[in-house]
mmCIF file of C-alpha atoms in Angstrom:
data_model
loop_
_atom_site.group_PDB
_atom_site.id
_atom_site.type_symbol
_atom_site.label_atom_id
_atom_site.label_comp_id
_atom_site.label_asym_id
_atom_site.label_seq_id
_atom_site.Cartn_x
_atom_site.Cartn_y
_atom_site.Cartn_z
ATOM 1 C CA MET K 1 0.000 0.000 0.000
ATOM 2 C CA THR K 2 1.383 3.423 -0.931
ATOM 3 C CA ILE K 3 1.357 6.341 1.510
ATOM 4 C CA ASP K 4 -1.342 8.081 -0.560
ATOM 5 C CA GLU K 5 -3.508 4.975 -0.422
ATOM 6 C CA LEU K 6 -2.902 4.714 3.313
ATOM 7 C CA VAL K 7 -3.912 8.309 3.926
ATOM 8 C CA ARG K 8 -7.099 8.007 1.857
ATOM 9 C CA GLN K 9 -8.076 4.792 3.596
ATOM 10 C CA THR K 10 -7.316 6.143 7.058
ATOM 11 C CA PHE K 11 -9.312 9.330 6.566
ATOM 12 C CA GLY K 12 -12.200 7.288 5.251
ATOM 13 C CA GLU K 13 -12.180 5.264 8.437
ATOM 14 C CA TRP K 14 -12.116 8.430 10.530
ATOM 15 C CA ALA K 15 -15.466 9.342 9.029
ATOM 16 C CA GLU K 16 -16.757 6.571 11.306
ATOM 17 C CA GLN K 17 -14.882 7.873 14.371
ATOM 18 C CA ALA K 18 -14.788 10.854 16.646
ATOM 19 C CA ARG K 19 -12.268 13.524 15.781
ATOM 20 C CA VAL K 20 -8.632 12.614 16.376
ATOM 21 C CA PRO K 21 -6.763 15.458 18.141
ATOM 22 C CA SER K 22 -4.332 17.500 16.034
ATOM 23 C CA GLY K 23 -0.996 15.757 15.741
ATOM 24 C CA ASP K 24 -2.371 12.252 16.168
ATOM 25 C CA LEU K 25 -3.220 11.365 12.570
ATOM 26 C CA ALA K 26 -0.071 9.297 12.541
ATOM 27 C CA GLY K 27 -1.334 6.945 15.182
ATOM 28 C CA SER K 28 -4.509 5.941 13.427
ATOM 29 C CA ALA K 29 -2.612 5.531 10.175
ATOM 30 C CA LEU K 30 -0.126 3.254 11.888
ATOM 31 C CA ARG K 31 -2.915 1.006 13.094
ATOM 32 C CA ARG K 32 -3.539 0.196 9.438
ATOM 33 C CA ARG K 33 0.006 -0.655 8.460
ATOM 34 C CA ARG K 34 2.882 -2.232 10.345
ATOM 35 C CA TRP K 35 5.289 0.518 11.444
ATOM 36 C CA ALA K 36 8.383 -1.673 11.252
ATOM 37 C CA ARG K 37 7.624 -2.568 7.617
ATOM 38 C CA THR K 38 6.970 0.870 6.208
ATOM 39 C CA ARG K 39 8.790 3.428 8.377
ATOM 40 C CA THR K 40 6.504 6.103 6.896
ATOM 41 C CA PHE K 41 3.240 7.667 7.963
ATOM 42 C CA ALA K 42 1.153 10.823 7.640
ATOM 43 C CA VAL K 43 0.987 13.484 10.325
ATOM 44 C CA ALA K 44 -1.553 16.234 10.814
ATOM 45 C CA ALA K 45 -0.245 19.733 10.220
ATOM 46 C CA GLY K 46 -0.624 22.149 13.096
ATOM 47 C CA ALA K 47 -0.930 25.880 12.882
ATOM 48 C CA ALA K 48 1.584 27.566 15.165
ATOM 49 C CA ALA K 49 0.722 31.168 15.915
ATOM 50 C CA SER K 50 3.455 33.775 15.415
ATOM 51 C CA VAL K 51 3.043 37.274 16.787
ATOM 52 C CA VAL K 52 5.007 40.499 16.346
ATOM 53 C CA VAL K 53 5.225 43.369 18.816
ATOM 54 C CA ALA K 54 2.192 45.567 18.344
ATOM 55 C CA ALA K 55 -0.128 47.972 20.139
ATOM 56 C CA VAL K 56 -3.616 48.224 18.708
ATOM 57 C CA THR K 57 -6.864 49.860 19.723
ATOM 58 C CA VAL K 58 -9.760 47.446 19.822
ATOM 59 C CA PRO K 59 -13.264 48.940 19.752
ATOM 60 C CA ALA K 60 -15.993 46.767 21.183
ATOM 61 C CA LEU K 61 -17.235 44.356 18.525
ATOM 62 C CA VAL K 62 -20.793 43.801 19.580
ATOM 63 C CA ARG K 63 -23.297 41.771 17.589
ATOM 64 C CA GLY K 64 -26.783 41.697 19.057
ATOM 65 C CA GLN K 65 -27.284 41.751 22.808
ATOM 66 C CA GLU K 66 -24.211 40.844 24.823
ATOM 67 C CA PRO K 67 -24.568 42.711 28.134
ATOM 68 C CA ARG K 68 -21.259 41.440 29.493
ATOM 69 C CA ASP K 69 -19.210 42.613 26.521
ATOM 70 C CA ASP K 70 -17.153 45.799 26.835
ATOM 71 C CA GLN K 71 -18.918 48.778 25.304
ATOM 72 C CA GLY K 72 -15.938 51.113 24.957
ATOM 73 C CA ALA K 73 -12.581 51.035 23.183
ATOM 74 C CA ALA K 74 -9.685 49.208 24.757
ATOM 75 C CA THR K 75 -5.978 49.270 24.056
ATOM 76 C CA VAL K 76 -4.507 45.816 23.658
ATOM 77 C CA VAL K 77 -0.742 45.574 23.853
ATOM 78 C CA VAL K 78 0.599 42.364 22.413
ATOM 79 C CA ALA K 79 3.400 41.046 24.586
ATOM 80 C CA GLU K 80 7.034 41.642 23.712
ATOM 81 C CA PRO K 81 8.749 38.551 22.298
ATOM 82 C CA ASP K 82 10.565 36.478 24.870
ATOM 83 C CA PRO K 83 14.282 37.312 24.483
ATOM 84 C CA SER K 84 15.309 33.901 25.752
ATOM 85 C CA THR K 85 16.562 31.399 23.188
ATOM 86 C CA GLY K 86 17.931 28.766 25.542
ATOM 87 C CA THR K 87 16.577 25.279 26.008
ATOM 88 C CA ALA K 88 13.964 24.623 28.689
ATOM 89 C CA ALA K 89 13.068 20.987 29.264
ATOM 90 C CA ASP K 90 11.164 18.734 31.631
ATOM 91 C CA PRO K 91 12.415 15.302 30.516
ATOM 92 C CA ASP K 92 10.961 13.415 33.483
ATOM 93 C CA SER K 93 7.362 14.633 33.171
ATOM 94 C CA SER K 94 4.565 13.790 30.768
ATOM 95 C CA PRO K 95 2.677 16.048 30.445
ATOM 96 C CA PRO K 96 5.410 18.552 31.330
ATOM 97 C CA GLU K 97 5.128 20.563 34.514
ATOM 98 C CA THR K 98 7.580 23.310 33.537
ATOM 99 C CA LEU K 99 8.169 25.130 30.261
ATOM 100 C CA VAL K 100 9.240 23.179 27.171
ATOM 101 C CA ALA K 101 11.151 25.410 24.736
ATOM 102 C CA ALA K 102 14.206 25.499 22.495
ATOM 103 C CA GLY K 103 15.600 28.314 20.386
ATOM 104 C CA ARG K 104 12.768 30.354 18.913
ATOM 105 C CA ALA K 105 10.010 27.844 19.735
ATOM 106 C CA ALA K 106 8.106 27.387 22.981
ATOM 107 C CA ALA K 107 5.094 25.326 23.996
ATOM 108 C CA TYR K 108 3.198 27.938 25.979
ATOM 109 C CA SER K 109 0.205 25.632 26.137
ATOM 110 C CA TYR K 110 -0.816 22.024 25.728
ATOM 111 C CA TYR K 111 -4.041 20.073 25.965
ATOM 112 C CA THR K 112 -5.292 16.710 27.122
ATOM 113 C CA TRP K 113 -8.623 15.219 26.118
ATOM 114 C CA ALA K 114 -11.362 12.944 27.363
ATOM 115 C CA GLU K 115 -14.523 11.387 25.971
ATOM 116 C CA GLU K 116 -17.582 12.340 28.022
ATOM 117 C CA LYS K 117 -20.870 10.491 27.666
ATOM 118 C CA ILE K 118 -23.770 12.923 27.217
ATOM 119 C CA SER K 119 -26.582 10.475 26.461
ATOM 120 C CA GLU K 120 -27.199 6.785 26.020
ATOM 121 C CA ASP K 121 -25.705 6.756 22.540
ATOM 122 C CA ARG K 122 -23.778 10.044 22.303
ATOM 123 C CA GLN K 123 -20.456 11.320 23.601
ATOM 124 C CA VAL K 124 -18.349 14.446 23.229
ATOM 125 C CA ARG K 125 -14.616 14.926 23.131
ATOM 126 C CA LYS K 126 -13.532 17.682 25.522
ATOM 127 C CA LEU K 127 -10.109 19.296 25.645
ATOM 128 C CA THR K 128 -8.462 20.537 28.831
ATOM 129 C CA TRP K 129 -5.961 23.293 28.064
ATOM 130 C CA HIS K 130 -2.948 24.082 30.226
ATOM 131 C CA ARG K 131 -1.171 27.418 29.841
ATOM 132 C CA TYR K 132 2.333 28.298 31.012
ATOM 133 C CA ASP K 133 2.253 30.738 33.949
ATOM 134 C CA ARG K 134 5.431 32.822 34.010
ATOM 135 C CA ASP K 135 4.947 33.968 37.582
ATOM 136 C CA LEU K 136 4.529 30.431 38.904
ATOM 137 C CA GLY K 137 7.033 28.908 36.464
ATOM 138 C CA ARG K 138 4.743 26.031 35.536
ATOM 139 C CA TYR K 139 1.767 25.012 33.413
ATOM 140 C CA GLU K 140 -1.632 25.642 34.964
ATOM 141 C CA PRO K 141 -5.021 24.264 33.831
ATOM 142 C CA THR K 142 -7.463 26.758 32.308
ATOM 143 C CA PRO K 143 -11.280 26.732 32.266
ATOM 144 C CA TRP K 144 -11.392 27.375 28.511
ATOM 145 C CA ALA K 145 -12.631 25.003 25.833
ATOM 146 C CA TRP K 146 -10.192 26.286 23.171
ATOM 147 C CA LEU K 147 -6.988 28.321 23.475
ATOM 148 C CA ASP K 148 -4.327 29.907 21.302
ATOM 149 C CA VAL K 149 -1.365 31.657 22.917
ATOM 150 C CA ALA K 150 0.513 34.420 21.125
ATOM 151 C CA ARG K 151 4.247 34.893 20.767
ATOM 152 C CA GLY K 152 5.938 35.545 24.081
ATOM 153 C CA GLY K 153 3.364 33.530 25.992
ATOM 154 C CA ARG K 154 1.431 36.454 27.472
ATOM 155 C CA ALA K 155 -1.370 37.247 25.010
ATOM 156 C CA ALA K 156 -4.055 34.615 24.503
ATOM 157 C CA ALA K 157 -7.322 34.167 22.629
ATOM 158 C CA PHE K 158 -9.846 31.641 23.899
ATOM 159 C CA LEU K 159 -13.337 30.222 23.654
ATOM 160 C CA GLU K 160 -15.362 29.472 26.775
ATOM 161 C CA THR K 161 -17.359 26.693 25.139
ATOM 162 C CA VAL K 162 -17.430 24.762 21.858
ATOM 163 C CA PRO K 163 -19.051 26.222 19.911
ATOM 164 C CA ALA K 164 -18.982 29.769 21.358
ATOM 165 C CA SER K 165 -20.776 32.975 20.445
ATOM 166 C CA ARG K 166 -17.839 35.167 21.483
ATOM 167 C CA VAL K 167 -14.062 35.054 21.793
ATOM 168 C CA GLY K 168 -12.003 36.376 24.698
ATOM 169 C CA VAL K 169 -8.665 38.179 24.324
ATOM 170 C CA LEU K 170 -6.336 38.319 27.318
ATOM 171 C CA THR K 171 -3.096 40.293 27.088
ATOM 172 C CA GLY K 172 -0.048 41.134 29.169
ATOM 173 C CA ARG K 173 0.081 40.285 32.856
ATOM 174 C CA GLY K 174 -3.381 41.630 33.556
ATOM 175 C CA THR K 175 -6.531 39.582 34.018
ATOM 176 C CA GLU K 176 -8.971 41.841 32.164
ATOM 177 C CA VAL K 177 -10.603 40.065 29.238
ATOM 178 C CA ARG K 178 -11.836 41.847 26.114
ATOM 179 C CA TRP K 179 -14.838 40.053 24.657
ATOM 180 C CA ILE K 180 -15.549 40.031 20.944
ATOM 181 C CA SER K 181 -19.004 38.856 19.891
ATOM 182 C CA LEU K 182 -19.438 36.714 16.786
ATOM 183 C CA ASP K 183 -22.224 36.628 14.209
ATOM 184 C CA ARG K 184 -21.948 32.837 14.079
ATOM 185 C CA PRO K 185 -20.707 30.353 16.691
ATOM 186 C CA ALA K 186 -17.106 29.166 16.430
ATOM 187 C CA ALA K 187 -15.225 26.100 17.666
ATOM 188 C CA SER K 188 -11.576 27.161 17.183
ATOM 189 C CA VAL K 189 -9.505 30.363 17.227
ATOM 190 C CA SER K 190 -5.939 31.283 16.252
ATOM 191 C CA TRP K 191 -3.811 34.430 15.988
ATOM 192 C CA SER K 192 -2.648 35.657 12.593
ATOM 193 C CA PRO K 193 1.145 35.613 12.014
ATOM 194 C CA ASP K 194 1.317 39.399 12.579
ATOM 195 C CA ALA K 195 -0.982 39.374 15.645
ATOM 196 C CA THR K 196 -3.423 41.892 14.188
ATOM 197 C CA ARG K 197 -6.243 39.429 13.457
ATOM 198 C CA LEU K 198 -7.966 36.356 14.801
ATOM 199 C CA LEU K 199 -9.197 33.446 12.695
ATOM 200 C CA LEU K 200 -12.180 31.454 13.923
ATOM 201 C CA THR K 201 -13.772 28.384 12.342
ATOM 202 C CA ASN K 202 -17.558 28.527 12.509
ATOM 203 C CA TYR K 203 -19.833 25.542 13.092
ATOM 204 C CA SER K 204 -23.577 25.206 13.489
ATOM 205 C CA ALA K 205 -23.128 22.696 16.331
ATOM 206 C CA ASN K 206 -20.402 21.055 18.381
ATOM 207 C CA PRO K 207 -18.114 19.274 15.872
ATOM 208 C CA ASP K 208 -16.651 17.072 18.617
ATOM 209 C CA GLU K 209 -19.843 15.227 19.423
ATOM 210 C CA SER K 210 -20.266 11.678 18.156
ATOM 211 C CA TYR K 211 -22.630 8.787 18.567
ATOM 212 C CA VAL K 212 -21.861 5.151 19.337
ATOM 213 C CA VAL K 213 -23.522 2.314 17.459
ATOM 214 C CA GLU K 214 -24.275 -1.145 18.777
ATOM 215 C CA ASP K 215 -20.893 -2.684 18.013
ATOM 216 C CA GLY K 216 -19.140 0.054 20.013
ATOM 217 C CA THR K 217 -17.585 1.936 17.109
ATOM 218 C CA GLN K 218 -17.724 5.726 16.962
ATOM 219 C CA ARG K 219 -19.199 7.832 14.182
ATOM 220 C CA THR K 220 -19.020 11.575 13.805
ATOM 221 C CA SER K 221 -22.032 13.820 14.007
ATOM 222 C CA THR K 222 -23.470 15.531 10.940
ATOM 223 C CA VAL K 223 -20.957 17.707 9.106
ATOM 224 C CA ASN K 224 -21.706 21.251 10.220
ATOM 225 C CA ARG K 225 -18.906 23.692 9.388
ATOM 226 C CA THR K 226 -20.402 26.921 8.090
ATOM 227 C CA GLY K 227 -17.278 28.969 7.294
ATOM 228 C CA PHE K 228 -14.687 31.133 8.995
ATOM 229 C CA THR K 229 -14.512 34.552 10.637
ATOM 230 C CA VAL K 230 -11.589 36.984 10.521
ATOM 231 C CA VAL K 231 -11.528 39.570 13.320
ATOM 232 C CA ASP K 232 -9.432 42.659 12.566
ATOM 233 C CA LEU K 233 -8.495 43.937 16.014
ATOM 234 C CA ALA K 234 -7.235 47.345 14.904
ATOM 235 C CA GLU K 235 -10.249 48.266 12.784
ATOM 236 C CA GLY K 236 -12.826 46.629 15.008
ATOM 237 C CA ARG K 237 -14.259 44.624 12.136
ATOM 238 C CA SER K 238 -15.474 41.038 12.138
ATOM 239 C CA THR K 239 -15.948 39.410 8.710
ATOM 240 C CA PHE K 240 -17.597 36.044 8.100
ATOM 241 C CA GLN K 241 -16.967 34.028 4.950
ATOM 242 C CA GLY K 242 -19.125 31.051 4.147
ATOM 243 C CA LEU K 243 -17.076 27.905 3.510
ATOM 244 C CA PRO K 244 -19.048 24.720 4.141
ATOM 245 C CA GLN K 245 -17.306 21.413 4.517
ATOM 246 C CA HIS K 246 -15.734 20.151 1.300
ATOM 247 C CA PRO K 247 -17.873 17.346 -0.166
ATOM 248 C CA ASP K 248 -14.956 14.900 0.143
ATOM 249 C CA GLU K 249 -14.644 15.492 3.904
ATOM 250 C CA MET K 250 -16.680 13.374 6.273
ATOM 251 C CA SER K 251 -15.273 14.248 9.691
ATOM 252 C CA SER K 252 -17.352 16.935 11.402
ATOM 253 C CA ARG K 253 -14.378 18.985 12.650
ATOM 254 C CA ASN K 254 -12.269 20.451 9.873
ATOM 255 C CA ASP K 255 -10.747 23.697 11.168
ATOM 256 C CA ILE K 256 -9.342 26.549 9.087
ATOM 257 C CA PHE K 257 -5.716 27.649 9.696
ATOM 258 C CA TRP K 258 -3.543 30.617 8.737
ATOM 259 C CA ALA K 259 -0.955 30.232 5.998
ATOM 260 C CA ASP K 260 2.521 31.442 6.971
ATOM 261 C CA ASP K 261 2.235 34.851 5.312
ATOM 262 C CA GLY K 262 -1.204 35.640 6.710
ATOM 263 C CA THR K 263 -2.787 36.339 3.312
ATOM 264 C CA LEU K 264 -4.304 32.874 2.835
ATOM 265 C CA VAL K 265 -5.956 30.228 4.982
ATOM 266 C CA TRP K 266 -6.081 26.459 4.553
ATOM 267 C CA GLU K 267 -7.911 23.304 5.551
ATOM 268 C CA GLN K 268 -6.699 19.728 5.760
ATOM 269 C CA SER K 269 -7.703 17.412 2.927
ATOM 270 C CA SER K 270 -8.450 13.743 3.475
ATOM 271 C CA SER K 271 -8.039 12.837 -0.185
ATOM 272 C CA GLY K 272 -4.246 12.671 0.189
ATOM 273 C CA SER K 273 -3.394 14.917 -2.765
ATOM 274 C CA PRO K 274 -3.263 17.785 -2.229
ATOM 275 C CA MET K 275 -3.002 17.429 1.521
ATOM 276 C CA LYS K 276 -4.076 21.047 2.099
ATOM 277 C CA ARG K 277 -6.625 23.223 0.323
ATOM 278 C CA TYR K 278 -5.896 26.964 0.297
ATOM 279 C CA TYR K 279 -8.321 29.892 0.151
ATOM 280 C CA ASP K 280 -8.099 33.664 0.186
ATOM 281 C CA LEU K 281 -9.863 35.616 2.916
ATOM 282 C CA ARG K 282 -13.003 35.752 0.779
ATOM 283 C CA GLY K 283 -13.186 31.962 0.680
ATOM 284 C CA ASN K 284 -12.008 31.605 -2.938
ATOM 285 C CA ALA K 285 -9.823 28.577 -3.748
ATOM 286 C CA GLN K 286 -6.159 29.446 -4.330
ATOM 287 C CA ALA K 287 -2.951 27.703 -5.346
ATOM 288 C CA ALA K 288 -0.648 26.653 -2.517
ATOM 289 C CA PRO K 289 2.121 29.136 -1.640
ATOM 290 C CA SER K 290 5.471 28.182 -3.112
ATOM 291 C CA LYS K 291 7.148 27.904 0.291
ATOM 292 C CA GLU K 292 4.542 25.835 2.091
ATOM 293 C CA ALA K 293 4.959 22.091 1.899
ATOM 294 C CA ASP K 294 2.079 19.871 0.815
ATOM 295 C CA THR K 295 2.729 17.509 3.683
ATOM 296 C CA TYR K 296 1.438 16.489 7.082
ATOM 297 C CA GLN K 297 4.774 17.402 8.667
ATOM 298 C CA GLN K 298 4.029 20.110 11.208
ATOM 299 C CA ALA K 299 7.290 22.087 11.411
ATOM 300 C CA GLY K 300 6.970 23.586 7.939
ATOM 301 C CA LEU K 301 9.409 26.306 6.821
ATOM 302 C CA SER K 302 12.684 26.965 8.664
ATOM 303 C CA PRO K 303 13.189 30.489 10.111
ATOM 304 C CA ASP K 304 15.632 31.486 7.328
ATOM 305 C CA GLY K 305 13.255 30.222 4.645
ATOM 306 C CA ARG K 306 15.795 27.787 3.195
ATOM 307 C CA ARG K 307 14.362 24.437 4.289
ATOM 308 C CA LEU K 308 11.053 22.651 4.603
ATOM 309 C CA ALA K 309 10.128 19.750 6.843
ATOM 310 C CA VAL K 310 8.435 17.245 4.523
ATOM 311 C CA ALA K 311 7.826 13.527 4.193
ATOM 312 C CA SER K 312 10.941 11.423 3.758
ATOM 313 C CA PRO K 313 11.778 10.540 0.145
ATOM 314 C CA ASP K 314 12.286 6.900 1.103
ATOM 315 C CA ARG K 315 11.429 4.431 3.836
ATOM 316 C CA SER K 316 14.641 4.914 5.756
ATOM 317 C CA ALA K 317 12.906 7.708 7.708
ATOM 318 C CA VAL K 318 9.524 9.348 8.267
ATOM 319 C CA VAL K 319 10.642 12.984 8.176
ATOM 320 C CA GLY K 320 12.541 14.570 5.319
ATOM 321 C CA VAL K 321 14.238 17.966 4.988
ATOM 322 C CA GLN K 322 13.972 19.729 1.648
ATOM 323 C CA ASP K 323 16.560 22.315 0.603
ATOM 324 C CA LEU K 324 14.607 24.979 -1.266
ATOM 325 C CA THR K 325 17.719 26.333 -3.005
ATOM 326 C CA THR K 326 18.441 22.993 -4.687
ATOM 327 C CA GLY K 327 15.078 21.267 -4.475
ATOM 328 C CA GLY K 328 16.691 18.154 -3.014
ATOM 329 C CA THR K 329 15.163 16.246 -0.083
ATOM 330 C CA VAL K 330 17.070 14.017 2.331
ATOM 331 C CA PRO K 331 15.724 11.575 4.962
ATOM 332 C CA PHE K 332 16.007 12.897 8.513
ATOM 333 C CA ASN K 333 16.653 10.511 11.387
ATOM 334 C CA PRO K 334 19.953 11.566 12.991
ATOM 335 C CA ALA K 335 19.023 10.851 16.629
ATOM 336 C CA PRO K 336 21.052 7.962 18.107
ATOM 337 C CA GLY K 337 18.813 5.618 20.067
ATOM 338 C CA TYR K 338 15.586 7.138 18.737
ATOM 339 C CA TRP K 339 13.280 6.786 15.757
ATOM 340 C CA ILE K 340 11.885 10.163 14.659
ATOM 341 C CA GLU K 341 8.154 9.954 13.992
ATOM 342 C CA GLN K 342 7.069 13.551 13.367
ATOM 343 C CA SER K 343 8.513 17.061 13.042
ATOM 344 C CA VAL K 344 6.895 19.602 15.362
ATOM 345 C CA ALA K 345 8.713 22.965 15.138
ATOM 346 C CA TRP K 346 11.991 24.567 14.106
ATOM 347 C CA ALA K 347 14.074 25.670 17.096
ATOM 348 C CA ASP K 348 16.358 27.560 14.701
ATOM 349 C CA ASP K 349 17.765 27.101 11.202
ATOM 350 C CA GLU K 350 19.771 24.012 12.203
ATOM 351 C CA ARG K 351 17.629 22.259 14.831
ATOM 352 C CA LEU K 352 14.198 20.629 14.872
ATOM 353 C CA ILE K 353 11.841 19.724 17.696
ATOM 354 C CA VAL K 354 10.376 16.282 16.953
ATOM 355 C CA TRP K 355 8.340 13.445 18.397
ATOM 356 C CA ALA K 356 10.430 10.266 18.648
ATOM 357 C CA CYS K 357 10.189 6.827 20.176
ATOM 358 C CA GLU K 358 13.074 4.996 21.816
ATOM 359 C CA ARG K 359 14.570 2.330 19.580
ATOM 360 C CA LYS K 360 14.392 -1.322 20.536
ATOM 361 C CA GLY K 361 16.715 -2.893 18.052
ATOM 362 C CA GLU K 362 16.470 -1.949 14.401
ATOM 363 C CA ASN K 363 12.806 -2.565 13.684
ATOM 364 C CA ASP K 364 10.853 -1.696 16.803
ATOM 365 C CA CYS K 365 10.396 0.851 19.591
ATOM 366 C CA VAL K 366 10.384 0.329 23.343
ATOM 367 C CA GLY K 367 6.730 0.108 24.342
ATOM 368 C CA GLY K 368 5.582 0.501 20.742
ATOM 369 C CA GLU K 369 5.463 3.365 18.268
ATOM 370 C CA PHE K 370 2.776 5.243 20.236
ATOM 371 C CA ARG K 371 5.097 5.754 23.211
ATOM 372 C CA ASN K 372 7.106 8.846 22.309
ATOM 373 C CA ARG K 373 8.650 12.033 23.669
ATOM 374 C CA LEU K 374 9.705 15.478 22.426
ATOM 375 C CA LEU K 375 13.345 15.756 21.346
ATOM 376 C CA LEU K 376 15.600 18.552 20.136
ATOM 377 C CA VAL K 377 17.687 17.252 17.228
ATOM 378 C CA GLY K 378 20.303 18.946 15.014
ATOM 379 C CA LEU K 379 20.207 18.550 11.248
ATOM 380 C CA ASN K 380 23.791 17.324 11.311
ATOM 381 C CA GLY K 381 23.208 14.771 14.019
ATOM 382 C CA GLY K 382 24.795 14.790 17.437
ATOM 383 C CA GLU K 383 23.179 14.121 20.782
ATOM 384 C CA ALA K 384 19.394 14.339 20.951
ATOM 385 C CA VAL K 385 18.140 16.471 23.855
ATOM 386 C CA PRO K 386 14.950 15.164 25.559
ATOM 387 C CA LEU K 387 12.466 17.983 26.120
ATOM 388 C CA SER K 388 9.653 16.003 27.736
ATOM 389 C CA GLY K 389 8.902 12.654 29.276
ATOM 390 C CA TYR K 390 7.265 9.865 27.288
ATOM 391 C CA ARG K 391 3.627 9.856 26.343
ATOM 392 C CA GLU K 392 2.717 6.303 27.276
ATOM 393 C CA ASN K 393 0.256 6.071 24.388
ATOM 394 C CA SER K 394 -0.335 8.991 22.041
ATOM 395 C CA GLN K 395 -3.732 7.575 21.052
ATOM 396 C CA VAL K 396 -5.276 7.069 24.503
ATOM 397 C CA ALA K 397 -6.953 10.021 26.217
ATOM 398 C CA ASP K 398 -5.692 9.471 29.764
ATOM 399 C CA LYS K 399 -2.144 8.694 28.623
ATOM 400 C CA SER K 400 -1.496 11.493 26.149
ATOM 401 C CA TRP K 401 -1.211 15.246 25.657
ATOM 402 C CA GLN K 402 -0.598 17.570 22.717
ATOM 403 C CA PRO K 403 1.673 20.665 22.841
ATOM 404 C CA ASP K 404 1.000 23.880 20.932
ATOM 405 C CA PHE K 405 4.283 25.528 19.907
ATOM 406 C CA THR K 406 4.648 29.175 18.955
ATOM 407 C CA THR K 407 7.437 31.719 18.502
ATOM 408 C CA ARG K 408 8.861 33.200 21.688
#
């Protein structure tokens, strides 16, 4: 079976399941094909928020009656970037208790998840977000249903429920929240790369609900994405664009993400080729940017714009690194004692943060391929630096967690 065939088959099966958390597409794919035989699998692309220093005035964005929303203008100061570029690790904890960061990248938040039964035949997947608290020096749980933390770790955008009729913006060290009302309910939010806008994916109902049939298998609820909303914080304008679920998609949650330059947005495709569909901010289909890889590898473009994290060109590795000046791609697995399963973020131009399992001989991993940890690995090899403890099983709710990396 080719990787394209695997991806198509796996996504088809997910139409009969609840939504798999971002970053865990690999696990379900691996259930369909022996890891030791193929050494290759697909990984969901994440959308890491990147924020520049900015001070913007945010008028109240009120739609309808929202008595708790602010009625006046408010000045929102996006936090200064964190000047630190050293490595912060918690190699003995999973999930981590203290900050995980390396170079330009930091995981200022992570989430865990659980399936909660809401009726005899229905359940809902709920995320619990933890945010790094600078004053306490550790991650703390939040009451929010969805969270995206801006560069520097101080500014955050969040949803109280999924779906939500408003989005909260929390900045600096203060606790005052600015509420922005939405014309249509949303189930995800993320900062634009320049921190001037928010992107929300709108749904008519909770996309994380599912029902269970008699044999115990899960099936998603009715597809219900309605489009996306862009909130311009400086101009106080909220713009909705209708973009229903693509007819080929069967999973109810299919969020919209920012492209790297902030002029386009994209959604994941389950057809396998292309792996991402791009749109302009009016919802019109667009060609993929030249420097964004059509791959499930999460790290994407290196800071200097010279390299892309992509799929490996052969089965000697899962991750590949493409040199954009030459067009050549080389397999990437330079970590002694580990098998690299997924790229996560670039620490700098020469180092990647990855998920990796501990090797057990040549063709297996200690505890299986779903037991993995975050590593910092150089492109030219050398010692791998553990950044977190091992997730005992990246597919099981009470044994896993998912970091959200952004620029610091």
